[in-house]
Short mmCIF file of C-alpha atoms in Angstrom, two decimals:
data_model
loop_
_atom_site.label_atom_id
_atom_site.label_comp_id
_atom_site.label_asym_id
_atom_site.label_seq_id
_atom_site.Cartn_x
_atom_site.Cartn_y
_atom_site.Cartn_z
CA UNK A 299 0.00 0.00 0.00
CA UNK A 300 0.96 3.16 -1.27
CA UNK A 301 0.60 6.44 0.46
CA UNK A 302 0.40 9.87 -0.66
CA UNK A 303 0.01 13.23 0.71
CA UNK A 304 -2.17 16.33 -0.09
CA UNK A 305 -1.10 20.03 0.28
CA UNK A 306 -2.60 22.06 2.26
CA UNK A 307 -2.24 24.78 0.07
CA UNK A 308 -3.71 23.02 -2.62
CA UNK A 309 -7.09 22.59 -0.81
CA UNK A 310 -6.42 26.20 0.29
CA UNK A 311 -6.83 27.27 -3.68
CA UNK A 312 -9.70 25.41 -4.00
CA UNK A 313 -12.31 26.66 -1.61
CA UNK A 314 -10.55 30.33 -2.64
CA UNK A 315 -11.95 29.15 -6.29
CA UNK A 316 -15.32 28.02 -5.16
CA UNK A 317 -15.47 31.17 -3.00
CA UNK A 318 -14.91 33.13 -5.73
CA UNK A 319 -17.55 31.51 -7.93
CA UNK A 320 -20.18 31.80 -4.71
CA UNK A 321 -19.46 35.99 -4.72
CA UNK A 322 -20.09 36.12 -8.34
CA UNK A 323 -23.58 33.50 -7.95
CA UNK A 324 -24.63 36.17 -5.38
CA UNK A 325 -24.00 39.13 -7.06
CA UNK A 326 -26.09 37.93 -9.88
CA UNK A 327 -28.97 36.74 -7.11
CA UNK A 328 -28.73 40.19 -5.31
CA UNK A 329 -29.13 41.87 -8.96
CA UNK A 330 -32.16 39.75 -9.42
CA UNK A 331 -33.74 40.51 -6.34
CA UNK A 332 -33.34 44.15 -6.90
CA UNK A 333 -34.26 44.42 -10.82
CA UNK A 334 -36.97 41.27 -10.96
CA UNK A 335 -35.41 39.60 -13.90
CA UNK A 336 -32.61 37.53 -14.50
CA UNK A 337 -29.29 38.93 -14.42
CA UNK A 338 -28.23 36.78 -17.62
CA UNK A 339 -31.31 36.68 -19.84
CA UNK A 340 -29.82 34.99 -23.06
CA UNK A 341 -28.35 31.57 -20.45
CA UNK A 342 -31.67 32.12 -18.62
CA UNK A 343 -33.92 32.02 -21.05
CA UNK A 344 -31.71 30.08 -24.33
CA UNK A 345 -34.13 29.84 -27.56
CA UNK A 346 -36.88 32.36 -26.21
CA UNK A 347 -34.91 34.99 -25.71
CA UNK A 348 -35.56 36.09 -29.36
CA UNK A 349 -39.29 36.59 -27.96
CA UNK A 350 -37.80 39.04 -25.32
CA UNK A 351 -35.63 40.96 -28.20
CA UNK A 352 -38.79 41.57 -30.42
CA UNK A 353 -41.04 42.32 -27.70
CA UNK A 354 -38.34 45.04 -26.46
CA UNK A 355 -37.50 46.34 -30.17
CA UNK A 356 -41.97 46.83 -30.91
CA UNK A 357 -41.42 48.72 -27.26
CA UNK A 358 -38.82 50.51 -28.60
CA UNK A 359 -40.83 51.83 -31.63
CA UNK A 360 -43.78 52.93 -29.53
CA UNK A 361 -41.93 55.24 -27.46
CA UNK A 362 -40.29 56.46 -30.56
CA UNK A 363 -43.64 56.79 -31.84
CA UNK A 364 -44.56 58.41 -28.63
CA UNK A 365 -41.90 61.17 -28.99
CA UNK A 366 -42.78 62.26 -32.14
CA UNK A 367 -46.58 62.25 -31.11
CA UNK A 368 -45.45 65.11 -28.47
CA UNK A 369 -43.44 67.20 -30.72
CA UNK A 370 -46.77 66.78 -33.44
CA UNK A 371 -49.23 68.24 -30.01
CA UNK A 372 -47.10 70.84 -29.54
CA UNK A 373 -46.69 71.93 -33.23
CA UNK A 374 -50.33 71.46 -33.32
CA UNK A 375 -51.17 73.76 -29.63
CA UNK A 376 -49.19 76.13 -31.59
CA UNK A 377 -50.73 76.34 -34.72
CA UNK A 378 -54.41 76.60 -32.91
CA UNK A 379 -52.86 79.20 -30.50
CA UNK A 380 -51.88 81.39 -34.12
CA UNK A 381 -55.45 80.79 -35.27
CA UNK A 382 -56.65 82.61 -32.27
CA UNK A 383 -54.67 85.21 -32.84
CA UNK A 384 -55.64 85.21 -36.69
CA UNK A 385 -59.76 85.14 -35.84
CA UNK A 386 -59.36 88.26 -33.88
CA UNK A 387 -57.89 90.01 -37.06
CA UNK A 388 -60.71 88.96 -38.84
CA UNK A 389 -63.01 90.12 -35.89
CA UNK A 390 -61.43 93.47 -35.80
CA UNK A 391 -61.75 94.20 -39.56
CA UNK A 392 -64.83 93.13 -40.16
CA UNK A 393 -66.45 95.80 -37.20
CA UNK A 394 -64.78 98.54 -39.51
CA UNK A 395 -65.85 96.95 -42.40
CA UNK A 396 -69.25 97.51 -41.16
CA UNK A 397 -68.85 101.17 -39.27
CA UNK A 398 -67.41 102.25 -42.85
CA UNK A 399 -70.48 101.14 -44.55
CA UNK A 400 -72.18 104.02 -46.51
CA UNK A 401 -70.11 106.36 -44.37
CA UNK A 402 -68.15 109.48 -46.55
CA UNK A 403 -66.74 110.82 -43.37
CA UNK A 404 -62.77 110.95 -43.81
CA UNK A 405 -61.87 110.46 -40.21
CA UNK A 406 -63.54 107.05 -39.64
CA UNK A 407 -61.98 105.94 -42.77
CA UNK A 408 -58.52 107.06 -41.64
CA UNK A 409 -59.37 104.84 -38.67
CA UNK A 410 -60.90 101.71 -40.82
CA UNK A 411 -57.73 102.09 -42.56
CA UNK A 412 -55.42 102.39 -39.66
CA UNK A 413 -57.25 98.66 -38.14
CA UNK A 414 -56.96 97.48 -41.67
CA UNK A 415 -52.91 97.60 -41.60
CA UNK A 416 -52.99 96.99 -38.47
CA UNK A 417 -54.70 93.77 -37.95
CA UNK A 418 -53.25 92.61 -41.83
CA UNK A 419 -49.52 92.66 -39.76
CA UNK A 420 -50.77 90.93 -37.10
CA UNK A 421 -52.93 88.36 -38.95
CA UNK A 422 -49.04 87.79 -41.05
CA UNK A 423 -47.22 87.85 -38.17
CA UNK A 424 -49.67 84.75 -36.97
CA UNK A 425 -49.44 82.91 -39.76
CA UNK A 426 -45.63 83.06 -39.48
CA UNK A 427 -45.43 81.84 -36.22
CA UNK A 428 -42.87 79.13 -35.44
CA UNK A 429 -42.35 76.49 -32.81
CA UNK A 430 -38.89 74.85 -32.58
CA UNK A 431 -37.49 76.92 -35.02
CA UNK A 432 -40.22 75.79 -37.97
CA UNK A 433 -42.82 77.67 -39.37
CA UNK A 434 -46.51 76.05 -38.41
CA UNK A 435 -48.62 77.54 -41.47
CA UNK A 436 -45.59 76.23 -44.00
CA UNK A 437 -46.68 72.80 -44.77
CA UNK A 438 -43.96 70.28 -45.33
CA UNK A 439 -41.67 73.67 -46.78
CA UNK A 440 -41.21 74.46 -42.48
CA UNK A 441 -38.06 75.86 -43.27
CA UNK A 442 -39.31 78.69 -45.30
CA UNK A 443 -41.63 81.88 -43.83
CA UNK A 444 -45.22 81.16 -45.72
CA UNK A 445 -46.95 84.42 -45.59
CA UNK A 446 -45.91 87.72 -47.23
CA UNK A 447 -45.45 90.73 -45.46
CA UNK A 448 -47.81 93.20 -47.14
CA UNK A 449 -46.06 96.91 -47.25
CA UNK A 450 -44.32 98.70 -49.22
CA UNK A 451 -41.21 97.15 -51.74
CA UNK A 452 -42.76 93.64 -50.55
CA UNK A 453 -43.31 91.49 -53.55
CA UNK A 454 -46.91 91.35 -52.46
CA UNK A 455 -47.14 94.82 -52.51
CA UNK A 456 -45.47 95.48 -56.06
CA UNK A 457 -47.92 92.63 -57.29
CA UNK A 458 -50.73 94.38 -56.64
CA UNK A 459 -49.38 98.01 -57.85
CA UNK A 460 -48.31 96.40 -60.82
CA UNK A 461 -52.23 94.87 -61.26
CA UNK A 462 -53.47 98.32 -60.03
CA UNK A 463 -51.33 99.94 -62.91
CA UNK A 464 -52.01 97.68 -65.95
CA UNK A 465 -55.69 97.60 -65.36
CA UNK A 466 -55.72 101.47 -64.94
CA UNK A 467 -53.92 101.71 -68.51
CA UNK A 468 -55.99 99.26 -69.67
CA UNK A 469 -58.82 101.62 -68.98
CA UNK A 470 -57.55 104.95 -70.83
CA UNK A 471 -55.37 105.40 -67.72
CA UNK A 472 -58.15 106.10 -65.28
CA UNK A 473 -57.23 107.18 -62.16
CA UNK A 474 -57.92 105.44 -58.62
CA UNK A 475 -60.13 107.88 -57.69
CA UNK A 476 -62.43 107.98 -60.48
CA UNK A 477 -63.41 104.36 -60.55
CA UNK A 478 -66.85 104.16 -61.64
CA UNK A 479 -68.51 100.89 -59.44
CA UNK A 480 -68.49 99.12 -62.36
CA UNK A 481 -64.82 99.47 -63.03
CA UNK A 482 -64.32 98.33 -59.18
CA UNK A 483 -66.13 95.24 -59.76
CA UNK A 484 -64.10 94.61 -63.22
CA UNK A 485 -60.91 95.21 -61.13
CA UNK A 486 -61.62 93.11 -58.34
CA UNK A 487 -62.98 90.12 -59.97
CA UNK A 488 -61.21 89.51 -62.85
CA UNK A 489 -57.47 91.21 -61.86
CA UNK A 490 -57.33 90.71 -57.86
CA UNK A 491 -58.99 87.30 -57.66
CA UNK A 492 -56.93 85.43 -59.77
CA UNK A 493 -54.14 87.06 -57.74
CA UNK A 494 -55.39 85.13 -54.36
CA UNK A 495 -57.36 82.49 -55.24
CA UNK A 496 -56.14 81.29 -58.42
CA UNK A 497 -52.19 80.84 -59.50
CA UNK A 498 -50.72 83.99 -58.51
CA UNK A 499 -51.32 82.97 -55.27
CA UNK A 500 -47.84 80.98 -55.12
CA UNK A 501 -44.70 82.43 -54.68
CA UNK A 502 -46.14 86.15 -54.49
CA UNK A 503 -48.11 85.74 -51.65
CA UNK A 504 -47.18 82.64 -49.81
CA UNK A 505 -43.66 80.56 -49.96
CA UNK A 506 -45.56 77.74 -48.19
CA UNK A 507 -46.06 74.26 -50.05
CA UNK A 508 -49.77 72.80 -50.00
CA UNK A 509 -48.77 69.34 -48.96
CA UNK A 510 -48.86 68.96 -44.97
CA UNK A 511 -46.37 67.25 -42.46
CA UNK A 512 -47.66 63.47 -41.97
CA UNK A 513 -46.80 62.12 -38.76
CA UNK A 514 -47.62 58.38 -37.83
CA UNK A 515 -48.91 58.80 -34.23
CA UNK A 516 -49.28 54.64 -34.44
CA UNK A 517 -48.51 51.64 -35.83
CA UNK A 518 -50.97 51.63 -38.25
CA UNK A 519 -52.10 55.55 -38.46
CA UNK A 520 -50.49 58.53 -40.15
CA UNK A 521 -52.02 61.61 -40.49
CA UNK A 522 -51.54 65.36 -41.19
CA UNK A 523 -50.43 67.20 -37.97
CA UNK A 524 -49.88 71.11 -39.46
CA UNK A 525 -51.04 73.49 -41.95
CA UNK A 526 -50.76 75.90 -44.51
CA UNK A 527 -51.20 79.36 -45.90
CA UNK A 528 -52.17 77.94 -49.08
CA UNK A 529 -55.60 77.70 -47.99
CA UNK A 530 -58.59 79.32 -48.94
CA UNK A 531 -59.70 80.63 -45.82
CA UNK A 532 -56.07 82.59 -45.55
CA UNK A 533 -56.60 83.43 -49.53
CA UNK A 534 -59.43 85.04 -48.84
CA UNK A 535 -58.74 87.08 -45.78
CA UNK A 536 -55.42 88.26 -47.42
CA UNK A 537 -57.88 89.73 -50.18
CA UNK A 538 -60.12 90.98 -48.51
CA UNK A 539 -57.73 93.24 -46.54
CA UNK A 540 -55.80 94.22 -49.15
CA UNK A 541 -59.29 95.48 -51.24
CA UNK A 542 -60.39 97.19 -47.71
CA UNK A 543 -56.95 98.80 -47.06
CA UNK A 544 -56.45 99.70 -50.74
CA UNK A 545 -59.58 100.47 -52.37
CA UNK A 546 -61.67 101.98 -49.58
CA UNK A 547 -60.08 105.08 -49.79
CA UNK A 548 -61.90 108.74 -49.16
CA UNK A 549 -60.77 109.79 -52.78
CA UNK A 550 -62.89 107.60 -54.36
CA UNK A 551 -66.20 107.77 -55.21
CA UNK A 552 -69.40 106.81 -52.52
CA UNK A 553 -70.08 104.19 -54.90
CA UNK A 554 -66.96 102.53 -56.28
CA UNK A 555 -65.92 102.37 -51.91
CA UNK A 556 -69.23 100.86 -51.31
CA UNK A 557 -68.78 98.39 -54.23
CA UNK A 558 -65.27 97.48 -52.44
CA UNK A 559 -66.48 97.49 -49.39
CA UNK A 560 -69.56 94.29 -50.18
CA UNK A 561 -66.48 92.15 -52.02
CA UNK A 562 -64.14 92.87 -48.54
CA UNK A 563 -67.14 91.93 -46.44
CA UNK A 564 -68.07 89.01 -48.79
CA UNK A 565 -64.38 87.61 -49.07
CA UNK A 566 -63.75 88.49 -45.23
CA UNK A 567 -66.93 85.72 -44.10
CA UNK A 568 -65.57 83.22 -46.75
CA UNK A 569 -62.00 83.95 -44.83
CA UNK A 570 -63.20 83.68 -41.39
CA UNK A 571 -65.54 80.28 -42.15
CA UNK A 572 -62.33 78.88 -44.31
CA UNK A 573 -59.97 79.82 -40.83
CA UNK A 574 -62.85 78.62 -38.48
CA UNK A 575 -62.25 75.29 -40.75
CA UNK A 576 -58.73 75.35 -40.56
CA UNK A 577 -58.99 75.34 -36.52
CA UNK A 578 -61.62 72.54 -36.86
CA UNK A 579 -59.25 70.48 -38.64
CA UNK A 580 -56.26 70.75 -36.42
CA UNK A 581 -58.48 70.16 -33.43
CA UNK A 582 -59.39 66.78 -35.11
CA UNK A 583 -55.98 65.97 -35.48
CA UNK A 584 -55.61 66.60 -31.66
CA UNK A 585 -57.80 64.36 -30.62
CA UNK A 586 -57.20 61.69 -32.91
CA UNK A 587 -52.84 61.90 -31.37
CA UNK A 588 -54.40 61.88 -27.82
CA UNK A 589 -56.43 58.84 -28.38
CA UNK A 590 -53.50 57.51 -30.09
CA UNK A 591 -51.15 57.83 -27.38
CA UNK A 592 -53.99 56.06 -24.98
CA UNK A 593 -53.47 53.31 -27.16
CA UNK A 594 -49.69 53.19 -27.23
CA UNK A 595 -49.97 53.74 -23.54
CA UNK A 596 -52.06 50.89 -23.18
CA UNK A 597 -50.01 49.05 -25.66
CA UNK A 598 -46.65 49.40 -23.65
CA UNK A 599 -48.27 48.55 -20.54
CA UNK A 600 -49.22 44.96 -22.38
CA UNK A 601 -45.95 44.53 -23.94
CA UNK A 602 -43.91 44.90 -20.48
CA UNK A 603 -45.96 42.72 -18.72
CA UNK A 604 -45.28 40.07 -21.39
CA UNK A 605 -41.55 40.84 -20.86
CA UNK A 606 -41.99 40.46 -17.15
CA UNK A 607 -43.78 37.26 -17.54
CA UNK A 608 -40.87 35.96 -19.75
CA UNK A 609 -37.75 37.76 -18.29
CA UNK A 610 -38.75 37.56 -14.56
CA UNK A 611 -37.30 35.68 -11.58
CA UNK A 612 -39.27 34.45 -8.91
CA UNK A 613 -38.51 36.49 -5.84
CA UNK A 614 -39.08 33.69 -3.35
CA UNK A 615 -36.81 31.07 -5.27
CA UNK A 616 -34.49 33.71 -5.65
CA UNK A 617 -33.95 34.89 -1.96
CA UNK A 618 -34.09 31.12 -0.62
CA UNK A 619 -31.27 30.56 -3.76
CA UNK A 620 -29.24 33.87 -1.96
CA UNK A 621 -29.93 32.91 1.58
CA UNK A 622 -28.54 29.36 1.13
CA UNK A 623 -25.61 31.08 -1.07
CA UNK A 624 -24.66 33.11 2.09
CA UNK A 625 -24.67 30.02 4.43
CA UNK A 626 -22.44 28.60 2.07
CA UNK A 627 -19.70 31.64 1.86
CA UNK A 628 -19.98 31.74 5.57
CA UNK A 629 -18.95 27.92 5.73
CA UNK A 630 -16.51 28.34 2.89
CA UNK A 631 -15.02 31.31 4.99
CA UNK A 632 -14.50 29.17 8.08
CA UNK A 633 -13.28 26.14 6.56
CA UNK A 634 -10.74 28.10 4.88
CA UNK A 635 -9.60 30.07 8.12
CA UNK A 636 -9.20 26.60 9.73
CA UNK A 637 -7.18 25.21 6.79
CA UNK A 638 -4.91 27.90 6.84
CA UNK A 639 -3.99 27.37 10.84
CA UNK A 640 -2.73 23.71 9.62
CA UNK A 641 0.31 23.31 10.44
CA UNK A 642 3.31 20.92 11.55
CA UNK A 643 4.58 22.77 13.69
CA UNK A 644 1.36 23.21 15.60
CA UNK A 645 2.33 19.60 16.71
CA UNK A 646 5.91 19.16 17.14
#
């Protein structure tokens, strides 16, 4: 019989290894216990952890979707909070409009005027608004100011002077303010209103393009989430201002300023039901993102209880697992302190 001996040291390394191992097992338990899923989810969970990664990517695109959904509220809130603003204008003109009706006196049509230019730069100045640094009333062109300042060397301006001009010669050079009524209503309908509400519309008047920012606010929904000055309800505002501010003067005749008074009235209601329809339209798209991001919200909440159910530990296995871990170090701890107080010459 052969006998052999064993170092000490030896054994020494090996409950250092297996302690080692233990620390590591219970840094993964405590991580369990404290997140609720496994620490390692691909050795956890081995073939269905693909489920996991495609559950977390469609949870990935819904708060994507969820962040564009805000910017598209807030682009929207904006553009409704420029409407406002833009119904007042029209509110404002159209009460001169009305206290200039069949009036000759000069001083309340200095003031018309004066509310005419007035509300005109505001109304612009609305339908230029921007939020984060993009204009709301552009369409998809939100990099580009829509709506024309009206004054003078604006191309808006020179337009109509140029109109004003040609039709004047065209007429044996007749001047503003002998415009017979029926020359008023020759001007306006067949030189300004192609000028607003057919083709010289673009470029002149508005820079803004016709086709609206989409914005999918879900899976399986896209819609338009701004607007535009190419509409009509802005068309005809614009022209109805610029016939009140430019062809209601106290030079002209009681009945050529009456006749261009009725087409600013008439185009001003066509504005304010096209801008009352704008608002309408915007407000849709409001509620249709807010019930949209109910959906997502409810749609998250589904998809992260499925990764729960597939990614989670239970807590109870898990802290008897850690508890019995701990007895274990604890032993492994003593053991080794023993081992290391063998010695020979503890006994010689």
């Amino acid at each position: 019989m052969k006998t052999s001996f064993v170092s000490n040291l030896a054994v020494q390394n090996a409950m250092r290894l297996t302690l080692q191992q233990s620390q590591l097992e219970m840094m993964k338990l405590q991580q369990e216990m404290t997140s609720g899923v496994w620490a390692d989810t691909g050795t956890a969970l081995g073939s269905t952890t693909s489920r996991s990664v495609n559950l977390k990517a469609e949870l990935d695109r819904l708060k994507n979707i969820k962040d564009t959904n805000s910017l598209a509220t807030q682009r929207l809130s904006a553009s409704q909070g420029a409407l406002s603003t833009m119904r007042t204008s029209v509110e404002e003109i159209r009460k001169q409009l009305i206290s200039a009706k069949g009036t000759d006196d000069k001083g309340k049509l200095d003031v018309a005027h004066t509310t005419f230019v007035t509300q005109l730069s505001a109304f612009t100045a609305a339908a230029n608004t921007q939020f984060n640094n993009e204009y709301v009333f552009a369409g998809v062109n939100s990099d580009v100011r829509p709506l024309t300042d009206y004054g003078p060397g604006s191309p808006a301006k020179v337009a109509f002077d140029t109109a004003l001009s040609t039709f004047q010669a065209a007429n044996g050079n007749v001047a503003l303010k002998d415009f017979t009524s029926a020359q008023m209503t020759d001007f306006i309908n067949n030189t300004l209103q192609p000028m607003f509400l057919g083709s010289g519309w673009d470029g002149t008047w508005s820079q803004a393009s016709s086709d609206n920012i989409q914005t999918r606010i879900s899976p399986n929904e896209v819609i338009e989430t701004s607007s535009n000055t190419n509409t009509t309800g802005v068309r005809q505002f614009m022209m109805a201002t610029v016939i009140a501010t430019e062809l209601m003067k106290p030079e002209l005749s009681t009945a050529a300023r009456d006749t261009a008074l009725t087409a600013a009235q008439d185009h001003l209601e066509k504005g304010l039901t096209g801008i009352i329809q704008m608002g309408a339209q915007i407000g849709v798209a409001e509620g249709r993102v807010k019930a949209a991001n109910t959906s997502i919200d409810n749609q998250v909440k589904l998809i992260n209880t499925h990764i729960l159910d597939i990614e989670g530990v239970d807590p109870t296995e898990t802290s008897s697992r850690l508890t019995a871990l701990k007895t274990q170090i604890e032993i492994s701890y003593t053991l080794t302190a023993r081992i290391q107080e063998l010695s020979l010459i503890n006994y010689l």
